[in-house]
Coordinates of C-alpha atoms in Angstrom, one line a residue:
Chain A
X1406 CA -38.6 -5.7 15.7
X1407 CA -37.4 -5.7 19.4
X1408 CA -34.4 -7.5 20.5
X1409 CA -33.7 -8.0 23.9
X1410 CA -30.8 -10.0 25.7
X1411 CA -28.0 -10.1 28.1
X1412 CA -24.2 -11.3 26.9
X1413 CA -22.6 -13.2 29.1
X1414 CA -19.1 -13.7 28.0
X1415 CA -17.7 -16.0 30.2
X1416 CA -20.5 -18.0 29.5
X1417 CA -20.5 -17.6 25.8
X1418 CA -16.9 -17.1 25.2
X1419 CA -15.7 -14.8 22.2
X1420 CA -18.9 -12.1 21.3
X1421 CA -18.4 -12.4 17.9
X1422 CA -19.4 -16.2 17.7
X1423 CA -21.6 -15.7 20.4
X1424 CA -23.4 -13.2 18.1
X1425 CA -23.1 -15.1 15.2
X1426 CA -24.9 -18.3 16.8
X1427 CA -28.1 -16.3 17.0
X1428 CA -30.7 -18.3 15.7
X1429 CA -32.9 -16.1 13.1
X1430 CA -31.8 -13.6 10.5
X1431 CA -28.4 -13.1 9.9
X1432 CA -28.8 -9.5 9.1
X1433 CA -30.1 -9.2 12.5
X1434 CA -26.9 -10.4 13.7
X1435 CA -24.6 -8.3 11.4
X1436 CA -26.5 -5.1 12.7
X1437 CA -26.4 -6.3 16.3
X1438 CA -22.8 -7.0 15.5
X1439 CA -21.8 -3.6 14.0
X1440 CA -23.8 -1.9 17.2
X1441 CA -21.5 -3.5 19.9
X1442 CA -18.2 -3.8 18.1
X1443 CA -18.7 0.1 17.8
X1444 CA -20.0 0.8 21.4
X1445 CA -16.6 -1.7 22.4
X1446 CA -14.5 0.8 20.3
X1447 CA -15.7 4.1 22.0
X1448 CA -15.4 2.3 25.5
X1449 CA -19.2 2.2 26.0
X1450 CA -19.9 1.4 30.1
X1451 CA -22.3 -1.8 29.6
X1452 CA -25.2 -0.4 28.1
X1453 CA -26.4 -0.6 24.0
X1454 CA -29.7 1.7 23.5
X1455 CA -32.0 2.0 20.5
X1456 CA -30.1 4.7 18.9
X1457 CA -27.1 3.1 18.7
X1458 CA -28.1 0.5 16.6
X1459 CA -28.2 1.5 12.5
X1460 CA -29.3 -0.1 9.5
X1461 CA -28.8 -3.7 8.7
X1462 CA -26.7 -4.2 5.6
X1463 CA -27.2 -7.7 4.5
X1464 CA -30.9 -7.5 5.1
X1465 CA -31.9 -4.0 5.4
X1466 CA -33.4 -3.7 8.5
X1467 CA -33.4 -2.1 11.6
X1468 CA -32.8 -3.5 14.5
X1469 CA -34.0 -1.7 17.5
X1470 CA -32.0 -3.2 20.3
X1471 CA -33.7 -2.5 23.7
X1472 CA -31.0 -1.8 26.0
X1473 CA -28.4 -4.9 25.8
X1474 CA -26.9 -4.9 28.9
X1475 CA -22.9 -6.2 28.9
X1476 CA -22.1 -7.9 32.2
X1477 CA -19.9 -4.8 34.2
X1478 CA -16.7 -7.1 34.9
X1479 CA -16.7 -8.2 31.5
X1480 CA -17.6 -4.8 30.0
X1481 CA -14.9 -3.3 31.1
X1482 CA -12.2 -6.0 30.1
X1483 CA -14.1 -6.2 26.1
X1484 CA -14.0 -2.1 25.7
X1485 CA -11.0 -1.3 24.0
X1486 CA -10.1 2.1 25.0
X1487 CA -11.0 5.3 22.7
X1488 CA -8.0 5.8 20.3
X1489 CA -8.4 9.5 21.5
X1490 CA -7.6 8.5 25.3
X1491 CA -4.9 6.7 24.2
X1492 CA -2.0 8.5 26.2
X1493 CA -0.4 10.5 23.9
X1494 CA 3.4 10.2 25.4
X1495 CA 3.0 6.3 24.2
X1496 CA 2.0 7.7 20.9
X1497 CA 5.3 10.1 20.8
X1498 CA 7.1 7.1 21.8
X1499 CA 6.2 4.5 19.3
X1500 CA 6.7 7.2 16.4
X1501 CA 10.2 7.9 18.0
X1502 CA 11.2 4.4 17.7
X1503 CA 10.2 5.3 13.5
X1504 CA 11.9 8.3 13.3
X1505 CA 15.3 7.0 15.2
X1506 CA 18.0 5.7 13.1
Chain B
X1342 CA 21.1 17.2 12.9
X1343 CA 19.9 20.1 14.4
X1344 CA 18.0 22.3 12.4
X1345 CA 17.3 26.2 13.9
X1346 CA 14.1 27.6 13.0
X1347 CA 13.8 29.4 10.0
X1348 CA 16.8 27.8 8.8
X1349 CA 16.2 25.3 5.8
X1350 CA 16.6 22.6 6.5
X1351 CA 18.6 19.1 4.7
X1352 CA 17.4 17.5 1.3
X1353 CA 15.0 15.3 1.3
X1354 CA 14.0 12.6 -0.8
X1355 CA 11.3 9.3 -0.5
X1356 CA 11.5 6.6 -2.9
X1357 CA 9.1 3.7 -2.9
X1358 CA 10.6 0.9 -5.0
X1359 CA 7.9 -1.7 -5.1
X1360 CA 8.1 -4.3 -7.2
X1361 CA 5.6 -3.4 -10.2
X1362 CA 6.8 0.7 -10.3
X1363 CA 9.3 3.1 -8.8
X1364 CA 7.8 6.1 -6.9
X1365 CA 9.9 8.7 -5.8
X1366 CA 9.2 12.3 -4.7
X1367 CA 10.8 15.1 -3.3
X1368 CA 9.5 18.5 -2.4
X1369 CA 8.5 19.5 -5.6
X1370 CA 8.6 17.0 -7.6
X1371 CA 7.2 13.4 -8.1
X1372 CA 7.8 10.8 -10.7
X1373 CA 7.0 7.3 -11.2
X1374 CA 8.5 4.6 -13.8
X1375 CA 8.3 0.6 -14.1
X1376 CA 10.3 -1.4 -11.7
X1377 CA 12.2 -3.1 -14.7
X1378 CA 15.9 -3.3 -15.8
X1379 CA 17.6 -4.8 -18.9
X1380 CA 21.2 -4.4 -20.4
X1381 CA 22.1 -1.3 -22.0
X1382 CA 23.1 -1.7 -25.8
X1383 CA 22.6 1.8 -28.1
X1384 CA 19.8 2.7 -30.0
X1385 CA 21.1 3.3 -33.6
X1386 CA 17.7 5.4 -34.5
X1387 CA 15.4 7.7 -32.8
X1388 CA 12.0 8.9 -33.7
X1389 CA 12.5 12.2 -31.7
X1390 CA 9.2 10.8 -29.9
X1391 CA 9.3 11.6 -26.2
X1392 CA 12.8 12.8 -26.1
X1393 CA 11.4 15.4 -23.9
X1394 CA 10.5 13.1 -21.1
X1395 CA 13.8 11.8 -19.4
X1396 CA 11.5 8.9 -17.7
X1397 CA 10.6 7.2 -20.7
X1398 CA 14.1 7.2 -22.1
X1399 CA 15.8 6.3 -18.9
X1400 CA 19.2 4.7 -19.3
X1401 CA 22.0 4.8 -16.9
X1402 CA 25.2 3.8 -15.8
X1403 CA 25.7 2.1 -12.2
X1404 CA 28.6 0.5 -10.5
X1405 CA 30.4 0.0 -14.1
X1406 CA 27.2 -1.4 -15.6
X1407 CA 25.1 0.4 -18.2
X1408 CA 21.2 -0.4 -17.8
X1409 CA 18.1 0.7 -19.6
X1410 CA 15.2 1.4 -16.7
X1411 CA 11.7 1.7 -16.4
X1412 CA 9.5 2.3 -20.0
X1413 CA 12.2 2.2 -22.4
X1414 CA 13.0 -1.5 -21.6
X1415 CA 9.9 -2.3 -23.1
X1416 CA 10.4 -0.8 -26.5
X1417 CA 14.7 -1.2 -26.4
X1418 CA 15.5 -4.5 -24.8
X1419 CA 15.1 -8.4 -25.7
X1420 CA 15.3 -9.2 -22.2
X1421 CA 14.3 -7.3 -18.8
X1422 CA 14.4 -7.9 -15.4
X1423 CA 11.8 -7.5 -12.9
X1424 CA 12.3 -6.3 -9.2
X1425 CA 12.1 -8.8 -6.6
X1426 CA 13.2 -9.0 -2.8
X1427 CA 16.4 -10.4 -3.3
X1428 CA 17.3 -7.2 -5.7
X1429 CA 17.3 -4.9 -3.8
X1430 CA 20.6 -4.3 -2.4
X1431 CA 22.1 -5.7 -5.9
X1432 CA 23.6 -3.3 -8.6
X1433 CA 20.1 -3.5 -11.0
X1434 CA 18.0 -2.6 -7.8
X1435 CA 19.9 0.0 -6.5
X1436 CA 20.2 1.7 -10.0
X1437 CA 16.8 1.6 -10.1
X1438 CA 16.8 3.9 -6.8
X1439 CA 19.9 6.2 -7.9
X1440 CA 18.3 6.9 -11.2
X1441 CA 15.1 8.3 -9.7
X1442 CA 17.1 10.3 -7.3
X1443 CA 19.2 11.4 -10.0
X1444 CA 15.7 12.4 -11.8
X1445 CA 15.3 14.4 -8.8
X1446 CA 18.5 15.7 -8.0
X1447 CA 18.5 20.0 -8.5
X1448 CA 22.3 19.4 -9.1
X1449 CA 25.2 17.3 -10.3
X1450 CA 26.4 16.5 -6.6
X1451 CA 23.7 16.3 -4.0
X1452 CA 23.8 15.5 -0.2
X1453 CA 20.4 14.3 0.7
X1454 CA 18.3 12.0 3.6
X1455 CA 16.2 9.5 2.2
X1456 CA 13.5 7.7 3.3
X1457 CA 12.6 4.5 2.0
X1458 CA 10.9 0.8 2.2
X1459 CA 11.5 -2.7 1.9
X1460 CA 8.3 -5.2 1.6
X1461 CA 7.0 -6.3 5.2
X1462 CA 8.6 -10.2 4.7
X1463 CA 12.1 -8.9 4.1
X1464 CA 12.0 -5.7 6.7
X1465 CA 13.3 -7.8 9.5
X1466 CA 15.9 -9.6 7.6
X1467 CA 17.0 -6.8 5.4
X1468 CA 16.8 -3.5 6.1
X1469 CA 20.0 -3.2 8.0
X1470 CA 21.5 -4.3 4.8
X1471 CA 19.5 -2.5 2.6
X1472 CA 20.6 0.5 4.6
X1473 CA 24.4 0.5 5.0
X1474 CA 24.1 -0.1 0.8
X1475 CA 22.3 3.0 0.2
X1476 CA 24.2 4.9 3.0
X1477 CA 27.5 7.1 1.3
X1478 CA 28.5 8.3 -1.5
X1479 CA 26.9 7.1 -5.2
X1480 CA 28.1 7.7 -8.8
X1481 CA 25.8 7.4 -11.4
X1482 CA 25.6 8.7 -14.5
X1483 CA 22.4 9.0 -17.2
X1484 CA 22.7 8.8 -20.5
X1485 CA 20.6 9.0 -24.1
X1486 CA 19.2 6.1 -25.3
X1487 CA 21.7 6.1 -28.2
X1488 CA 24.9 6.1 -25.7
X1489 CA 25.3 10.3 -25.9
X1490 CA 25.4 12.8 -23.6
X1491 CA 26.2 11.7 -20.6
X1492 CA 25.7 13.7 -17.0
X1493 CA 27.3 12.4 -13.9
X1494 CA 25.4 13.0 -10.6
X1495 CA 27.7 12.6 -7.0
X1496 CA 25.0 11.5 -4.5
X1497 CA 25.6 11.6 -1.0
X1498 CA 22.9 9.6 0.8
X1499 CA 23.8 11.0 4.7
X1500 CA 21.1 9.4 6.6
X1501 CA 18.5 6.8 5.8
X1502 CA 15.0 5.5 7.1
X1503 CA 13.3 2.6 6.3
X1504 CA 10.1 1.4 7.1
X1505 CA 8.0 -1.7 5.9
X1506 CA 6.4 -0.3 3.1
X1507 CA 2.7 0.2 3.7
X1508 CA 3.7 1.9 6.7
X1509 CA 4.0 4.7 4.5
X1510 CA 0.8 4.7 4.1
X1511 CA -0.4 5.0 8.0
X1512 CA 2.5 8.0 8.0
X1513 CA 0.6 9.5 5.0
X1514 CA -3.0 9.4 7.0
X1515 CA -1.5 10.1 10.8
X1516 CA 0.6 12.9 9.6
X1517 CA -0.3 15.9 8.1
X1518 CA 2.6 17.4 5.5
X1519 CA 4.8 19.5 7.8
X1520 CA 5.4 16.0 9.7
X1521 CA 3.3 16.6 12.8
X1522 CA 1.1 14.0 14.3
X1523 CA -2.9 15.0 13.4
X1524 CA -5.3 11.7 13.5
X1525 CA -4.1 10.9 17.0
X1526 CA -7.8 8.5 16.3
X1527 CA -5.7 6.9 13.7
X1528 CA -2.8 6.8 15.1
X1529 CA -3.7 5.2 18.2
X1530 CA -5.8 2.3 16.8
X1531 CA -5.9 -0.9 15.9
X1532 CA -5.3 -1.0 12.2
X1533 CA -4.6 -3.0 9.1
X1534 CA -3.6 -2.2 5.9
X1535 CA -3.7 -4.0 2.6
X1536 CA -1.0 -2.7 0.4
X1537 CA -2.3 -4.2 -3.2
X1538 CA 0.3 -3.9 -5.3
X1539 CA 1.3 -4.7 -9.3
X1540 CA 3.3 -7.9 -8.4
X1541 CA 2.6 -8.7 -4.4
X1542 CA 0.0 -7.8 -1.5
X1543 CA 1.3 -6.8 1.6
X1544 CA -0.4 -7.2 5.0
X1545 CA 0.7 -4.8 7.8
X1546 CA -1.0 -4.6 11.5
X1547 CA -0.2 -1.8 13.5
X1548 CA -1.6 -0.9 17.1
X1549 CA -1.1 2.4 18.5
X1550 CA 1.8 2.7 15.8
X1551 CA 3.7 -0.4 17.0
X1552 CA 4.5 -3.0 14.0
X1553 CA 3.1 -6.3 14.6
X1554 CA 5.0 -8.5 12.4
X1555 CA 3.3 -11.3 13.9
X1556 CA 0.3 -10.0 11.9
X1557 CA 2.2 -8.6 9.0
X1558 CA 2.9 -10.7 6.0
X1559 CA 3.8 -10.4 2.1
X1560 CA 2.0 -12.6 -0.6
X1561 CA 3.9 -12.7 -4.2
X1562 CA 0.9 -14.6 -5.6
X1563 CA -1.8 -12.1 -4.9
X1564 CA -1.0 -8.4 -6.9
X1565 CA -3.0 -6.7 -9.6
X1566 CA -0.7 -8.3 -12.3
X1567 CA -1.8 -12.3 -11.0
X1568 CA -5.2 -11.0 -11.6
X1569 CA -4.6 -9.6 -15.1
X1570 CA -2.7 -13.3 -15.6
X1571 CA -6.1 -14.7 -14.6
X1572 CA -7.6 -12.4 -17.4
X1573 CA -5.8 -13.3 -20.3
X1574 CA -6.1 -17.0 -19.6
X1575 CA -10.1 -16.3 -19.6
X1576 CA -10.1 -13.7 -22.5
X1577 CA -7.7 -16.7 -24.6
X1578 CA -10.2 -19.2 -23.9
X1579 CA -13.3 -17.7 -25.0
X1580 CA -11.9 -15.2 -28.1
X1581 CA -8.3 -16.8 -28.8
X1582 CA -6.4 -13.9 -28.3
X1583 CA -3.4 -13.4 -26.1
X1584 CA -3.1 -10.1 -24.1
X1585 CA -0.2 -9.7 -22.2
X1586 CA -1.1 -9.2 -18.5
X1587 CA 1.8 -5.2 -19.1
X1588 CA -0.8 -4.6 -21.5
X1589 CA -3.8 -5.3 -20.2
X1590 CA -4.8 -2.2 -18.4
X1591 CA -5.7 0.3 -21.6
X1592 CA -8.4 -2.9 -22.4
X1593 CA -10.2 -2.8 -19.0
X1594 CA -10.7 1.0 -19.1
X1595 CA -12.3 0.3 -22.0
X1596 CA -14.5 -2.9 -21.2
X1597 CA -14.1 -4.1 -24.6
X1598 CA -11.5 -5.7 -27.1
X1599 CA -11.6 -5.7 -30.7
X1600 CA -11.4 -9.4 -32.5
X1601 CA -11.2 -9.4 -35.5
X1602 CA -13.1 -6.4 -36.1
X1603 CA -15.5 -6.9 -34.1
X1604 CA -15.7 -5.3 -30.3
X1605 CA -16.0 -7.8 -28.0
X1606 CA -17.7 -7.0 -24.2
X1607 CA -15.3 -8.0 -21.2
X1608 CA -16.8 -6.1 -18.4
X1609 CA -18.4 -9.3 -17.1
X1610 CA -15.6 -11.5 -17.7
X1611 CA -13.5 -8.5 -15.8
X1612 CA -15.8 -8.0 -12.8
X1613 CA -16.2 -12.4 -12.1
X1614 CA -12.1 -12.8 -12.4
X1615 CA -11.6 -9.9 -10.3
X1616 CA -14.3 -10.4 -7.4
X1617 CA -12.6 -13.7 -7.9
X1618 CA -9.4 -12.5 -7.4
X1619 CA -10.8 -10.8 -4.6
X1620 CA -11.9 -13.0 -2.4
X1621 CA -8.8 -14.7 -2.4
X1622 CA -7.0 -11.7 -1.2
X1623 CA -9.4 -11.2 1.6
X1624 CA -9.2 -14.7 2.7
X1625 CA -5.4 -14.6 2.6
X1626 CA -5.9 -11.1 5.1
X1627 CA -8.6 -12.8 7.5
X1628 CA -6.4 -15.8 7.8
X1629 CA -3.8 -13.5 9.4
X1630 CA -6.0 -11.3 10.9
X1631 CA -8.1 -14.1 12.9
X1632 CA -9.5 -11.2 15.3
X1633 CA -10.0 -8.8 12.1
X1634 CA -13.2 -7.6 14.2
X1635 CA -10.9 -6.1 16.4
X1636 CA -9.8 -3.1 13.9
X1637 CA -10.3 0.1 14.4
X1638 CA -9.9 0.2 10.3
X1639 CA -9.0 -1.7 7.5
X1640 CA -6.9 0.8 4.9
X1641 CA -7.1 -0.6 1.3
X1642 CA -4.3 1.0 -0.6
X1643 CA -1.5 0.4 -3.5
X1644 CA -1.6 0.9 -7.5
X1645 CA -3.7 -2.0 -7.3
X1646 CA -6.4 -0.6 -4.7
X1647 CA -8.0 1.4 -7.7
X1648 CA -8.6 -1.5 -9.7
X1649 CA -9.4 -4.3 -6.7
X1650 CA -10.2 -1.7 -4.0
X1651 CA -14.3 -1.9 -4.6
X1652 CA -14.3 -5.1 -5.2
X1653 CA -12.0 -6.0 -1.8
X1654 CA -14.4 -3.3 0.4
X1655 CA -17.4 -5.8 -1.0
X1656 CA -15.8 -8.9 0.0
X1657 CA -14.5 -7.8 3.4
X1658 CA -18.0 -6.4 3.8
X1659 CA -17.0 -4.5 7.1
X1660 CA -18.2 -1.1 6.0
X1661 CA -17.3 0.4 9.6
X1662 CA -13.7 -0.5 9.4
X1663 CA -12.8 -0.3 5.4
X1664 CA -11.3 2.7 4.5
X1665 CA -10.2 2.3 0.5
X1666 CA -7.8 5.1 -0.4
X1667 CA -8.6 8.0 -3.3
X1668 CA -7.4 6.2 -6.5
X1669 CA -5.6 9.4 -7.6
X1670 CA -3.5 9.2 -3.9
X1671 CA -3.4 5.4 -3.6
X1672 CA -0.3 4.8 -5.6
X1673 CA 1.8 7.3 -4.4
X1674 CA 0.5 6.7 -0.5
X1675 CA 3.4 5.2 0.8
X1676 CA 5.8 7.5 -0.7
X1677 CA 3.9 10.1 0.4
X1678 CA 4.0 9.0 3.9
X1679 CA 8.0 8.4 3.5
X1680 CA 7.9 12.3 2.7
X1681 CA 6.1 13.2 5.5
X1682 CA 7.9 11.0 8.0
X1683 CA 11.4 12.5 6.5
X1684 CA 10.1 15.9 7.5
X1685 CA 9.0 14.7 10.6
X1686 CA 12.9 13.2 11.3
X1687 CA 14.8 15.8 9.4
X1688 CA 12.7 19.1 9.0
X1689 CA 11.4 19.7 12.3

């Protein structure tokens, strides 16, 4: 099963939702779902591919997603930045404020 | 304090006092007893029968009051109290701290740092509080069960940390034991912990190691035991027996009860009340976390993660984010982290 389509998240407001509105099977969803809450974790740069989409849960299929393209402006205000760029200073800093009396 | 390398360096100690048990660890050791207190009266005859373990025959004296703590006020006293957030910067609350560092303690007088918690509601409000009480110097003294034998330990508490409590458990997984900062991944996210304990749940959200207590909340209705209270109102109904919710643990490893001499299958009564139970949990932790998508990972953790923890990772049904700590680990995962943040503060 191909799935092919283009977010617009101005247009369709929180992806989540957006994703969750699909009409059709709600595995489908869940695996699209998992697919680009991961590729928003590890910064991905507006496109989803077929790999990067695993096996349903709910419903045990796969989907093969077809390159989903995120809209660039958008993409880049969704991705949450890789934990691992995350500058490391900030990091020394917030465990400072622990360790402090 | 400034420690040169190669020098040792200060005394240690992490103590989780939740409100079901007491963990407490130090560098060697580790032990863990009921969060429960009751007036001290001697007992006139002894079996002998685990004299040799000083936990389950804990009695002590604290601030001119003599108490019996942890497993012996089950079998000793008529009437016990049990820990709860206004106790712990009263007398009953802080003996049950000083006698597990006492249990600890290599010597009569001991200057040590401790590291500690206080459940994410009351952090705010408290831990200033909670701190200057457990800062200085503390006298208690343990004694045998029938009033003998008593030993005095001097315990100087020099410096004190003291973190909402399932923080302890993000130190334990960013940290590794010498104190130093290894799952920078971790560290940096967006994450969430569910801290199930005997008595409350505890919701902690942390970004990038910053406390958002906007998102952090503690839920007195929601531990293991409300679950096992849940059980014993099912298991009355249908076999018209009454097992106390303390004792109800030896009969779920089981999956049976005996009734009048007949054994009696609970496993399915067990798994509906807790998937149940369950659910409400998770609803209570998606309510806060409205934007729970947004988690790097969801930790499941506490005493009460190795009963609930399976049936919590089914019901949050986020298998990319859920990360349910070992059972052998999940009790002791705050103190642990407590540990590794002291020797992160005081060690390095």
């Amino acid at each position: 099963m191909k799935v092919t389509f283009r977010l617009n998240t101005a247009r369709d407001g929180d992806l989540i939702k957006w994703l969750q509105a699909l009409p059709g099977d709600p595995g489908m969803s869940y695996v699209i779902r998992q697919a680009l809450r991961q590729h928003i974790h590890t910064g991905g740069t507006g496109f989803l591919f077929r790999d990067d989409v695993g096996q349903g849960q709910t419903q045990g299929q796969t989907a093969a997603v077809e390159a989903v393209q995120l809209p660039q402006g958008k993409a880049s205000a969704a991705a949450k930045p890789e934990p691992e760029e995350v500058n490391e200073k900030k990091l020394e800093q917030a465990l400072a404020g622990w360790t402090g009396a | 304090m400034f420690i040169r390398k190669g020098e040792p360096g200060p005394t240690i100690r992490a103590v989780d006092v939740g409100f079901g048990r007491v963990k407490a660890l130090s560098e060697d050791r580790q032990l863990e007893f009921p969060s429960v207190v009751s007036s001290f009266r001697p007992v006139r005859y002894s079996t002998g029968i685990n004299q040799a373990d000083p936990v389950e025959r804990l009695c002590c004296e604290y601030a001119g009051r003599k108490y019996f703590i942890g497993d012996i006020v089950f079998k000793q006293a008529d009437a016990m109290v049990t820990m709860n957030a206004e106790r712990f910067t009263r007398p009953e609350g802080l003996a049950l701290m000083f006698s597990a560092l006492a249990l600890l303690s290599g010597a009569d007088s001991e200057t040590l740092n401790l590291a500690t918690g206080l459940p994410v509601s009351d952090f705010a409000g408290k831990k200033d509080v909670y701190r200057q009480a457990l800062l200085g110097r503390h006298y208690i003294k343990l004694v045998n069960p029938d009033g003998s034998g008593e030993r005095v330990f001097n315990l100087h508490v020099a410096d004190c940390r003291i973190l909402p409590q399932p923080m302890g458990t993000v130190f334990d997984r960013v940290l590794n034991d010498a104190g130093e900062l290894v799952n920078k991944r971790l560290a940096a996210g967006n994450v969430g912990v569910l801290d199930i304990g005997q008595n409350t749940v505890d919701l902690v959200r942390v970004d990038g190691l910053e406390f958002v207590d906007g998102q952090s909340d503690s839920f007195s209705d929601l531990g293991l035991f409300d679950a096992y209270g849940l059980l014993y109102r099912e298991i009355k109904d249908i076999y018209n027996v009454e097992i106390p919710p303390a004792r109800m643990e030896k009969y779920l490893q089981n999956n049976f009860i005996e009734v009048d001499g007949y054994r009696q299958n609970i496993a399915g009564i067990k798994q509906r009340v807790f998937a149940a139970h369950a659910e409400r949990i998770v609803s209570r932790a998606l309510n806060l976390w409205r934007d729970a998508w947004q988690l790097n990972s969801i930790i499941v953790t506490g005493g009460g993660a190795a009963i609930l923890g399976d049936y919590i990772s089914r019901q949050l049904n986020r298998p990319g984010q859920v990360e349910l700590v070992d059972r052998d680990r999940a009790t002791l995962s705050n103190a642990n982290g407590y540990l590794k943040l002291a020797r992160r503060v005081w060690q390095r």
